[in-house]
Amino acid sequence: MVAPLNDKQRVAHYAADLIHNDMVVGLGTGSTANYFIDELAKRRVEGLRVTTVASSIISSNRAQQMGLEVVAIEHLSHIDVYVDGADEVSPQMALLKGRGADLVREKLLANASDQFLVLVDNTKMVEYIGQKHPIAIEVAPFSWEMVSHSLLKIGGKGSLRANGDGLAMTSHGSLVLDMTFDSSLDSKQLNELLNAVPGVVEHGIFQGLATEILIGENEQIAHITKLAE
Ligand code: 5RP
């Protein structure tokens, strides 16, 4: 008997069906992105011609093991579609990402793509960014004290992310501050504030980047689409 799909699998399979021959496809990181990678690899076996670029070493390894062609990010300036999950999605399509350790690549790919499809189940939908999770802020290791001080001045509270007995380190070689802010600051304001703090390498707010959110809920898929500007 074939096991029924869960909501993350359902949106991942739907997104894989949207990929056409000869597209350059960005691969996200996380459990939902993995479902997408696996389904895309199945479509390749069925004849789909596709080139991929990965947002992390772990996704690159998975895609290669599944037989997908993976091009190094260094060789591309533009991609057709980037497909990734998120930790939170606001009604205005702002995202919070960064539970993983690859924010720099993830935001680069999101920004370089014509379409950024975000795959979530309905547990990821929030009223405002920061509602359920702290905001991940990547900092150069030598700058974390100064950045923490700057963030304190704009109301940030938090600490360095731990990993076992040590500190978590991103694949870019940064430390991660997990910070909470006053909920009166919306994602647009926070994005602008964080972009302006010296020493911040990248942060987990993806503002104005997603073009479509696919939400799996009760065996259905709901869509939120960015209006043309
Ligand atoms: C990694 C991410 C992931 O996309 C996010 O954590 C969602 O993960 P999952 O699909 O496992 O729920 O932002 O940095």
PDB file of N, CA and C in Angstrom, residues 96-189:
ATOM      1  N   LEU A  96      10.600  34.029   7.696  1.00  0.00           N
ATOM      2  CA  LEU A  96      11.715  33.870   8.630  1.00  0.00           C
ATOM      3  C   LEU A  96      12.372  32.542   8.293  1.00  0.00           C
ATOM      4  N   LYS A  97      13.690  32.608   8.055  1.00  0.00           N
ATOM      5  CA  LYS A  97      14.454  31.391   7.798  1.00  0.00           C
ATOM      6  C   LYS A  97      15.667  31.399   8.714  1.00  0.00           C
ATOM      7  N   GLY A  98      16.382  30.284   8.686  1.00  0.00           N
ATOM      8  CA  GLY A  98      17.632  30.323   9.437  1.00  0.00           C
ATOM      9  C   GLY A  98      17.765  29.311  10.543  1.00  0.00           C
ATOM     10  N   ARG A  99      16.785  28.394  10.627  1.00  0.00           N
ATOM     11  CA  ARG A  99      16.983  27.338  11.611  1.00  0.00           C
ATOM     12  C   ARG A  99      18.217  26.530  11.210  1.00  0.00           C
ATOM     13  N   GLY A 100      18.444  26.492   9.871  1.00  0.00           N
ATOM     14  CA  GLY A 100      19.653  25.845   9.363  1.00  0.00           C
ATOM     15  C   GLY A 100      20.840  26.794   9.476  1.00  0.00           C
ATOM     16  N   ALA A 101      21.856  26.496   8.715  1.00  0.00           N
ATOM     17  CA  ALA A 101      23.088  27.267   8.874  1.00  0.00           C
ATOM     18  C   ALA A 101      23.568  27.833   7.548  1.00  0.00           C
ATOM     19  N   ASP A 102      22.608  28.159   6.671  1.00  0.00           N
ATOM     20  CA  ASP A 102      23.027  28.533   5.320  1.00  0.00           C
ATOM     21  C   ASP A 102      22.321  29.775   4.793  1.00  0.00           C
ATOM     22  N   LEU A 103      22.141  30.761   5.698  1.00  0.00           N
ATOM     23  CA  LEU A 103      21.380  31.956   5.304  1.00  0.00           C
ATOM     24  C   LEU A 103      21.988  32.721   4.143  1.00  0.00           C
ATOM     25  N   VAL A 104      23.311  32.799   4.088  1.00  0.00           N
ATOM     26  CA  VAL A 104      23.951  33.606   3.044  1.00  0.00           C
ATOM     27  C   VAL A 104      23.596  33.047   1.675  1.00  0.00           C
ATOM     28  N   ARG A 105      23.775  31.751   1.505  1.00  0.00           N
ATOM     29  CA  ARG A 105      23.460  31.132   0.208  1.00  0.00           C
ATOM     30  C   ARG A 105      21.960  31.171  -0.062  1.00  0.00           C
ATOM     31  N   GLU A 106      21.172  30.908   0.989  1.00  0.00           N
ATOM     32  CA  GLU A 106      19.715  30.892   0.774  1.00  0.00           C
ATOM     33  C   GLU A 106      19.225  32.246   0.278  1.00  0.00           C
ATOM     34  N   LYS A 107      19.708  33.326   0.890  1.00  0.00           N
ATOM     35  CA  LYS A 107      19.214  34.647   0.458  1.00  0.00           C
ATOM     36  C   LYS A 107      19.774  35.019  -0.909  1.00  0.00           C
ATOM     37  N   LEU A 108      21.005  34.629  -1.177  1.00  0.00           N
ATOM     38  CA  LEU A 108      21.578  34.885  -2.508  1.00  0.00           C
ATOM     39  C   LEU A 108      20.731  34.231  -3.597  1.00  0.00           C
ATOM     40  N   LEU A 109      20.383  32.969  -3.389  1.00  0.00           N
ATOM     41  CA  LEU A 109      19.599  32.240  -4.400  1.00  0.00           C
ATOM     42  C   LEU A 109      18.194  32.837  -4.530  1.00  0.00           C
ATOM     43  N   ALA A 110      17.590  33.171  -3.379  1.00  0.00           N
ATOM     44  CA  ALA A 110      16.239  33.755  -3.417  1.00  0.00           C
ATOM     45  C   ALA A 110      16.266  35.053  -4.216  1.00  0.00           C
ATOM     46  N   ASN A 111      17.308  35.844  -4.012  1.00  0.00           N
ATOM     47  CA  ASN A 111      17.398  37.148  -4.666  1.00  0.00           C
ATOM     48  C   ASN A 111      17.729  37.025  -6.155  1.00  0.00           C
ATOM     49  N   ALA A 112      18.442  35.956  -6.523  1.00  0.00           N
ATOM     50  CA  ALA A 112      18.888  35.792  -7.919  1.00  0.00           C
ATOM     51  C   ALA A 112      17.855  35.088  -8.780  1.00  0.00           C
ATOM     52  N   SER A 113      16.714  34.699  -8.187  1.00  0.00           N
ATOM     53  CA  SER A 113      15.780  33.862  -8.957  1.00  0.00           C
ATOM     54  C   SER A 113      14.590  34.673  -9.478  1.00  0.00           C
ATOM     55  N   ASP A 114      14.100  34.265 -10.656  1.00  0.00           N
ATOM     56  CA  ASP A 114      12.882  34.897 -11.195  1.00  0.00           C
ATOM     57  C   ASP A 114      11.688  34.576 -10.312  1.00  0.00           C
ATOM     58  N   GLN A 115      11.643  33.319  -9.862  1.00  0.00           N
ATOM     59  CA  GLN A 115      10.530  32.894  -8.992  1.00  0.00           C
ATOM     60  C   GLN A 115      11.117  32.274  -7.735  1.00  0.00           C
ATOM     61  N   PHE A 116      10.544  32.603  -6.592  1.00  0.00           N
ATOM     62  CA  PHE A 116      10.947  31.968  -5.333  1.00  0.00           C
ATOM     63  C   PHE A 116       9.692  31.325  -4.744  1.00  0.00           C
ATOM     64  N   LEU A 117       9.634  29.998  -4.859  1.00  0.00           N
ATOM     65  CA  LEU A 117       8.488  29.245  -4.335  1.00  0.00           C
ATOM     66  C   LEU A 117       8.808  28.777  -2.919  1.00  0.00           C
ATOM     67  N   VAL A 118       7.929  29.090  -1.995  1.00  0.00           N
ATOM     68  CA  VAL A 118       8.148  28.726  -0.595  1.00  0.00           C
ATOM     69  C   VAL A 118       7.155  27.627  -0.221  1.00  0.00           C
ATOM     70  N   LEU A 119       7.695  26.531   0.285  1.00  0.00           N
ATOM     71  CA  LEU A 119       6.866  25.347   0.568  1.00  0.00           C
ATOM     72  C   LEU A 119       6.724  25.187   2.084  1.00  0.00           C
ATOM     73  N   VAL A 120       5.491  25.247   2.557  1.00  0.00           N
ATOM     74  CA  VAL A 120       5.268  25.129   4.005  1.00  0.00           C
ATOM     75  C   VAL A 120       3.997  24.324   4.287  1.00  0.00           C
ATOM     76  N   ASP A 121       3.891  23.857   5.517  1.00  0.00           N
ATOM     77  CA  ASP A 121       2.578  23.393   5.972  1.00  0.00           C
ATOM     78  C   ASP A 121       1.978  24.533   6.807  1.00  0.00           C
ATOM     79  N   ASN A 122       0.737  24.391   7.199  1.00  0.00           N
ATOM     80  CA  ASN A 122       0.071  25.558   7.800  1.00  0.00           C
ATOM     81  C   ASN A 122       0.593  25.909   9.197  1.00  0.00           C
ATOM     82  N   THR A 123       1.416  25.033   9.784  1.00  0.00           N
ATOM     83  CA  THR A 123       1.993  25.371  11.106  1.00  0.00           C
ATOM     84  C   THR A 123       2.991  26.529  10.989  1.00  0.00           C
ATOM     85  N   LYS A 124       3.436  26.817   9.762  1.00  0.00           N
ATOM     86  CA  LYS A 124       4.443  27.876   9.564  1.00  0.00           C
ATOM     87  C   LYS A 124       3.811  29.263   9.397  1.00  0.00           C
ATOM     88  N   MET A 125       2.476  29.295   9.246  1.00  0.00           N
ATOM     89  CA  MET A 125       1.822  30.585   9.015  1.00  0.00           C
ATOM     90  C   MET A 125       1.683  31.320  10.356  1.00  0.00           C
ATOM     91  N   VAL A 126       2.123  32.568  10.385  1.00  0.00           N
ATOM     92  CA  VAL A 126       2.084  33.363  11.626  1.00  0.00           C
ATOM     93  C   VAL A 126       1.459  34.725  11.327  1.00  0.00           C
ATOM     94  N   GLU A 127       1.111  35.441  12.399  1.00  0.00           N
ATOM     95  CA  GLU A 127       0.565  36.797  12.190  1.00  0.00           C
ATOM     96  C   GLU A 127       1.676  37.795  11.931  1.00  0.00           C
ATOM     97  N   TYR A 128       2.816  37.584  12.586  1.00  0.00           N
ATOM     98  CA  TYR A 128       3.954  38.489  12.363  1.00  0.00           C
ATOM     99  C   TYR A 128       5.249  37.688  12.504  1.00  0.00           C
ATOM    100  N   ILE A 129       6.284  38.165  11.803  1.00  0.00           N
ATOM    101  CA  ILE A 129       7.577  37.477  11.832  1.00  0.00           C
ATOM    102  C   ILE A 129       8.216  37.631  13.217  1.00  0.00           C
ATOM    103  N   GLY A 130       8.646  36.506  13.751  1.00  0.00           N
ATOM    104  CA  GLY A 130       9.207  36.499  15.101  1.00  0.00           C
ATOM    105  C   GLY A 130       8.199  35.999  16.127  1.00  0.00           C
ATOM    106  N   GLN A 131       7.014  35.625  15.654  1.00  0.00           N
ATOM    107  CA  GLN A 131       5.948  35.194  16.584  1.00  0.00           C
ATOM    108  C   GLN A 131       6.328  33.898  17.314  1.00  0.00           C
ATOM    109  N   LYS A 132       6.934  32.962  16.556  1.00  0.00           N
ATOM    110  CA  LYS A 132       7.210  31.651  17.172  1.00  0.00           C
ATOM    111  C   LYS A 132       8.692  31.391  17.376  1.00  0.00           C
ATOM    112  N   HIS A 133       9.530  32.062  16.580  1.00  0.00           N
ATOM    113  CA  HIS A 133      10.967  31.747  16.620  1.00  0.00           C
ATOM    114  C   HIS A 133      11.784  33.019  16.771  1.00  0.00           C
ATOM    115  N   PRO A 134      12.950  32.914  17.399  1.00  0.00           N
ATOM    116  CA  PRO A 134      13.861  34.065  17.393  1.00  0.00           C
ATOM    117  C   PRO A 134      14.384  34.295  15.978  1.00  0.00           C
ATOM    118  N   ILE A 135      14.902  35.485  15.746  1.00  0.00           N
ATOM    119  CA  ILE A 135      15.459  35.811  14.427  1.00  0.00           C
ATOM    120  C   ILE A 135      16.945  35.477  14.426  1.00  0.00           C
ATOM    121  N   ALA A 136      17.324  34.622  13.478  1.00  0.00           N
ATOM    122  CA  ALA A 136      18.735  34.212  13.386  1.00  0.00           C
ATOM    123  C   ALA A 136      19.528  35.333  12.723  1.00  0.00           C
ATOM    124  N   ILE A 137      20.623  35.715  13.368  1.00  0.00           N
ATOM    125  CA  ILE A 137      21.462  36.784  12.829  1.00  0.00           C
ATOM    126  C   ILE A 137      22.893  36.259  12.762  1.00  0.00           C
ATOM    127  N   GLU A 138      23.396  36.117  11.544  1.00  0.00           N
ATOM    128  CA  GLU A 138      24.768  35.616  11.361  1.00  0.00           C
ATOM    129  C   GLU A 138      25.735  36.764  11.562  1.00  0.00           C
ATOM    130  N   VAL A 139      26.753  36.523  12.375  1.00  0.00           N
ATOM    131  CA  VAL A 139      27.743  37.580  12.640  1.00  0.00           C
ATOM    132  C   VAL A 139      29.149  37.016  12.457  1.00  0.00           C
ATOM    133  N   ALA A 140      30.050  37.873  11.961  1.00  0.00           N
ATOM    134  CA  ALA A 140      31.450  37.473  11.899  1.00  0.00           C
ATOM    135  C   ALA A 140      31.897  37.174  13.337  1.00  0.00           C
ATOM    136  N   PRO A 141      32.653  36.078  13.556  1.00  0.00           N
ATOM    137  CA  PRO A 141      32.966  35.663  14.931  1.00  0.00           C
ATOM    138  C   PRO A 141      33.557  36.769  15.797  1.00  0.00           C
ATOM    139  N   PHE A 142      34.434  37.607  15.219  1.00  0.00           N
ATOM    140  CA  PHE A 142      35.080  38.650  16.039  1.00  0.00           C
ATOM    141  C   PHE A 142      34.125  39.794  16.381  1.00  0.00           C
ATOM    142  N   SER A 143      32.950  39.842  15.724  1.00  0.00           N
ATOM    143  CA  SER A 143      32.098  41.023  15.884  1.00  0.00           C
ATOM    144  C   SER A 143      30.893  40.796  16.797  1.00  0.00           C
ATOM    145  N   TRP A 144      30.766  39.584  17.372  1.00  0.00           N
ATOM    146  CA  TRP A 144      29.477  39.279  18.001  1.00  0.00           C
ATOM    147  C   TRP A 144      29.153  40.163  19.196  1.00  0.00           C
ATOM    148  N   GLU A 145      30.180  40.568  19.965  1.00  0.00           N
ATOM    149  CA  GLU A 145      29.920  41.423  21.140  1.00  0.00           C
ATOM    150  C   GLU A 145      29.425  42.791  20.678  1.00  0.00           C
ATOM    151  N   MET A 146      30.088  43.360  19.672  1.00  0.00           N
ATOM    152  CA  MET A 146      29.696  44.691  19.184  1.00  0.00           C
ATOM    153  C   MET A 146      28.322  44.641  18.520  1.00  0.00           C
ATOM    154  N   VAL A 147      28.076  43.572  17.763  1.00  0.00           N
ATOM    155  CA  VAL A 147      26.755  43.446  17.121  1.00  0.00           C
ATOM    156  C   VAL A 147      25.669  43.283  18.202  1.00  0.00           C
ATOM    157  N   SER A 148      25.949  42.469  19.220  1.00  0.00           N
ATOM    158  CA  SER A 148      24.962  42.288  20.305  1.00  0.00           C
ATOM    159  C   SER A 148      24.627  43.630  20.932  1.00  0.00           C
ATOM    160  N   HIS A 149      25.651  44.472  21.116  1.00  0.00           N
ATOM    161  CA  HIS A 149      25.442  45.787  21.720  1.00  0.00           C
ATOM    162  C   HIS A 149      24.569  46.655  20.801  1.00  0.00           C
ATOM    163  N   SER A 150      24.854  46.626  19.492  1.00  0.00           N
ATOM    164  CA  SER A 150      24.040  47.408  18.541  1.00  0.00           C
ATOM    165  C   SER A 150      22.596  46.899  18.549  1.00  0.00           C
ATOM    166  N   LEU A 151      22.433  45.576  18.636  1.00  0.00           N
ATOM    167  CA  LEU A 151      21.075  45.008  18.602  1.00  0.00           C
ATOM    168  C   LEU A 151      20.310  45.345  19.884  1.00  0.00           C
ATOM    169  N   LEU A 152      21.034  45.379  20.998  1.00  0.00           N
ATOM    170  CA  LEU A 152      20.413  45.761  22.278  1.00  0.00           C
ATOM    171  C   LEU A 152      19.825  47.165  22.169  1.00  0.00           C
ATOM    172  N   LYS A 153      20.543  48.052  21.462  1.00  0.00           N
ATOM    173  CA  LYS A 153      20.086  49.450  21.336  1.00  0.00           C
ATOM    174  C   LYS A 153      18.799  49.555  20.515  1.00  0.00           C
ATOM    175  N   ILE A 154      18.523  48.540  19.659  1.00  0.00           N
ATOM    176  CA  ILE A 154      17.243  48.580  18.918  1.00  0.00           C
ATOM    177  C   ILE A 154      16.237  47.580  19.521  1.00  0.00           C
ATOM    178  N   GLY A 155      16.498  47.182  20.757  1.00  0.00           N
ATOM    179  CA  GLY A 155      15.524  46.374  21.500  1.00  0.00           C
ATOM    180  C   GLY A 155      15.711  44.872  21.394  1.00  0.00           C
ATOM    181  N   GLY A 156      16.834  44.432  20.825  1.00  0.00           N
ATOM    182  CA  GLY A 156      17.050  42.986  20.663  1.00  0.00           C
ATOM    183  C   GLY A 156      17.513  42.315  21.948  1.00  0.00           C
ATOM    184  N   LYS A 157      16.967  41.121  22.176  1.00  0.00           N
ATOM    185  CA  LYS A 157      17.408  40.320  23.332  1.00  0.00           C
ATOM    186  C   LYS A 157      17.724  38.925  22.831  1.00  0.00           C
ATOM    187  N   GLY A 158      18.824  38.357  23.288  1.00  0.00           N
ATOM    188  CA  GLY A 158      19.123  36.997  22.857  1.00  0.00           C
ATOM    189  C   GLY A 158      20.566  36.637  23.124  1.00  0.00           C
ATOM    190  N   SER A 159      20.999  35.545  22.531  1.00  0.00           N
ATOM    191  CA  SER A 159      22.355  35.067  22.812  1.00  0.00           C
ATOM    192  C   SER A 159      22.861  34.257  21.616  1.00  0.00           C
ATOM    193  N   LEU A 160      24.124  33.892  21.705  1.00  0.00           N
ATOM    194  CA  LEU A 160      24.719  33.075  20.650  1.00  0.00           C
ATOM    195  C   LEU A 160      24.084  31.690  20.655  1.00  0.00           C
ATOM    196  N   ARG A 161      23.860  31.160  19.466  1.00  0.00           N
ATOM    197  CA  ARG A 161      23.292  29.811  19.355  1.00  0.00           C
ATOM    198  C   ARG A 161      24.357  28.774  19.743  1.00  0.00           C
ATOM    199  N   ALA A 162      23.941  27.837  20.579  1.00  0.00           N
ATOM    200  CA  ALA A 162      24.878  26.785  21.013  1.00  0.00           C
ATOM    201  C   ALA A 162      24.720  25.552  20.129  1.00  0.00           C
ATOM    202  N   ASN A 163      25.773  24.756  20.119  1.00  0.00           N
ATOM    203  CA  ASN A 163      25.709  23.460  19.432  1.00  0.00           C
ATOM    204  C   ASN A 163      26.446  22.476  20.334  1.00  0.00           C
ATOM    205  N   GLY A 164      25.704  21.688  21.067  1.00  0.00           N
ATOM    206  CA  GLY A 164      26.331  20.815  22.062  1.00  0.00           C
ATOM    207  C   GLY A 164      27.063  21.664  23.085  1.00  0.00           C
ATOM    208  N   ASP A 165      28.325  21.338  23.329  1.00  0.00           N
ATOM    209  CA  ASP A 165      29.106  22.102  24.307  1.00  0.00           C
ATOM    210  C   ASP A 165      29.751  23.333  23.677  1.00  0.00           C
ATOM    211  N   GLY A 166      29.628  23.468  22.351  1.00  0.00           N
ATOM    212  CA  GLY A 166      30.278  24.598  21.676  1.00  0.00           C
ATOM    213  C   GLY A 166      29.257  25.572  21.113  1.00  0.00           C
ATOM    214  N   LEU A 167      29.716  26.386  20.167  1.00  0.00           N
ATOM    215  CA  LEU A 167      28.835  27.359  19.531  1.00  0.00           C
ATOM    216  C   LEU A 167      28.505  26.891  18.119  1.00  0.00           C
ATOM    217  N   ALA A 168      27.269  27.176  17.705  1.00  0.00           N
ATOM    218  CA  ALA A 168      26.884  26.807  16.334  1.00  0.00           C
ATOM    219  C   ALA A 168      27.641  27.699  15.364  1.00  0.00           C
ATOM    220  N   MET A 169      28.076  27.116  14.257  1.00  0.00           N
ATOM    221  CA  MET A 169      28.781  27.891  13.228  1.00  0.00           C
ATOM    222  C   MET A 169      28.126  27.614  11.884  1.00  0.00           C
ATOM    223  N   THR A 170      27.885  28.669  11.107  1.00  0.00           N
ATOM    224  CA  THR A 170      27.236  28.468   9.804  1.00  0.00           C
ATOM    225  C   THR A 170      28.264  27.960   8.801  1.00  0.00           C
ATOM    226  N   SER A 171      27.762  27.511   7.623  1.00  0.00           N
ATOM    227  CA  SER A 171      28.718  27.020   6.631  1.00  0.00           C
ATOM    228  C   SER A 171      29.516  28.175   6.039  1.00  0.00           C
ATOM    229  N   HIS A 172      29.097  29.395   6.321  1.00  0.00           N
ATOM    230  CA  HIS A 172      29.842  30.577   5.882  1.00  0.00           C
ATOM    231  C   HIS A 172      30.912  30.960   6.916  1.00  0.00           C
ATOM    232  N   GLY A 173      30.957  30.229   8.041  1.00  0.00           N
ATOM    233  CA  GLY A 173      31.961  30.521   9.081  1.00  0.00           C
ATOM    234  C   GLY A 173      31.522  31.588  10.066  1.00  0.00           C
ATOM    235  N   SER A 174      30.214  31.859  10.115  1.00  0.00           N
ATOM    236  CA  SER A 174      29.704  32.875  11.053  1.00  0.00           C
ATOM    237  C   SER A 174      29.171  32.217  12.319  1.00  0.00           C
ATOM    238  N   LEU A 175      29.092  33.022  13.397  1.00  0.00           N
ATOM    239  CA  LEU A 175      28.324  32.613  14.579  1.00  0.00           C
ATOM    240  C   LEU A 175      26.881  33.086  14.373  1.00  0.00           C
ATOM    241  N   VAL A 176      25.958  32.549  15.180  1.00  0.00           N
ATOM    242  CA  VAL A 176      24.541  32.923  15.027  1.00  0.00           C
ATOM    243  C   VAL A 176      24.017  33.473  16.348  1.00  0.00           C
ATOM    244  N   LEU A 177      23.472  34.680  16.281  1.00  0.00           N
ATOM    245  CA  LEU A 177      22.744  35.236  17.429  1.00  0.00           C
ATOM    246  C   LEU A 177      21.267  34.950  17.194  1.00  0.00           C
ATOM    247  N   ASP A 178      20.598  34.324  18.153  1.00  0.00           N
ATOM    248  CA  ASP A 178      19.144  34.123  18.055  1.00  0.00           C
ATOM    249  C   ASP A 178      18.493  35.216  18.891  1.00  0.00           C
ATOM    250  N   MET A 179      17.806  36.152  18.228  1.00  0.00           N
ATOM    251  CA  MET A 179      17.352  37.366  18.916  1.00  0.00           C
ATOM    252  C   MET A 179      15.835  37.549  18.815  1.00  0.00           C
ATOM    253  N   THR A 180      15.265  38.077  19.878  1.00  0.00           N
ATOM    254  CA  THR A 180      13.853  38.483  19.815  1.00  0.00           C
ATOM    255  C   THR A 180      13.793  40.015  19.889  1.00  0.00           C
ATOM    256  N   PHE A 181      12.746  40.568  19.281  1.00  0.00           N
ATOM    257  CA  PHE A 181      12.565  42.025  19.249  1.00  0.00           C
ATOM    258  C   PHE A 181      11.136  42.343  19.662  1.00  0.00           C
ATOM    259  N   ASP A 182      10.913  43.595  19.963  1.00  0.00           N
ATOM    260  CA  ASP A 182       9.577  44.060  20.317  1.00  0.00           C
ATOM    261  C   ASP A 182       8.624  43.746  19.151  1.00  0.00           C
ATOM    262  N   SER A 183       7.456  43.148  19.463  1.00  0.00           N
ATOM    263  CA  SER A 183       6.553  42.736  18.380  1.00  0.00           C
ATOM    264  C   SER A 183       5.905  43.927  17.681  1.00  0.00           C
ATOM    265  N   SER A 184       6.115  45.160  18.181  1.00  0.00           N
ATOM    266  CA  SER A 184       5.564  46.326  17.477  1.00  0.00           C
ATOM    267  C   SER A 184       6.378  46.634  16.209  1.00  0.00           C
ATOM    268  N   LEU A 185       7.592  46.049  16.112  1.00  0.00           N
ATOM    269  CA  LEU A 185       8.390  46.244  14.890  1.00  0.00           C
ATOM    270  C   LEU A 185       7.945  45.208  13.861  1.00  0.00           C
ATOM    271  N   ASP A 186       7.510  45.673  12.681  1.00  0.00           N
ATOM    272  CA  ASP A 186       7.117  44.673  11.682  1.00  0.00           C
ATOM    273  C   ASP A 186       8.348  44.194  10.907  1.00  0.00           C
ATOM    274  N   SER A 187       8.143  43.189  10.042  1.00  0.00           N
ATOM    275  CA  SER A 187       9.295  42.561   9.386  1.00  0.00           C
ATOM    276  C   SER A 187      10.031  43.545   8.479  1.00  0.00           C
ATOM    277  N   LYS A 188       9.289  44.486   7.882  1.00  0.00           N
ATOM    278  CA  LYS A 188       9.926  45.457   6.984  1.00  0.00           C
ATOM    279  C   LYS A 188      10.872  46.355   7.801  1.00  0.00           C
ATOM    280  N   GLN A 189      10.376  46.810   8.951  1.00  0.00           N
ATOM    281  CA  GLN A 189      11.215  47.672   9.795  1.00  0.00           C
ATOM    282  C   GLN A 189      12.431  46.902  10.316  1.00  0.00           C
TER     283      GLN A 189
END
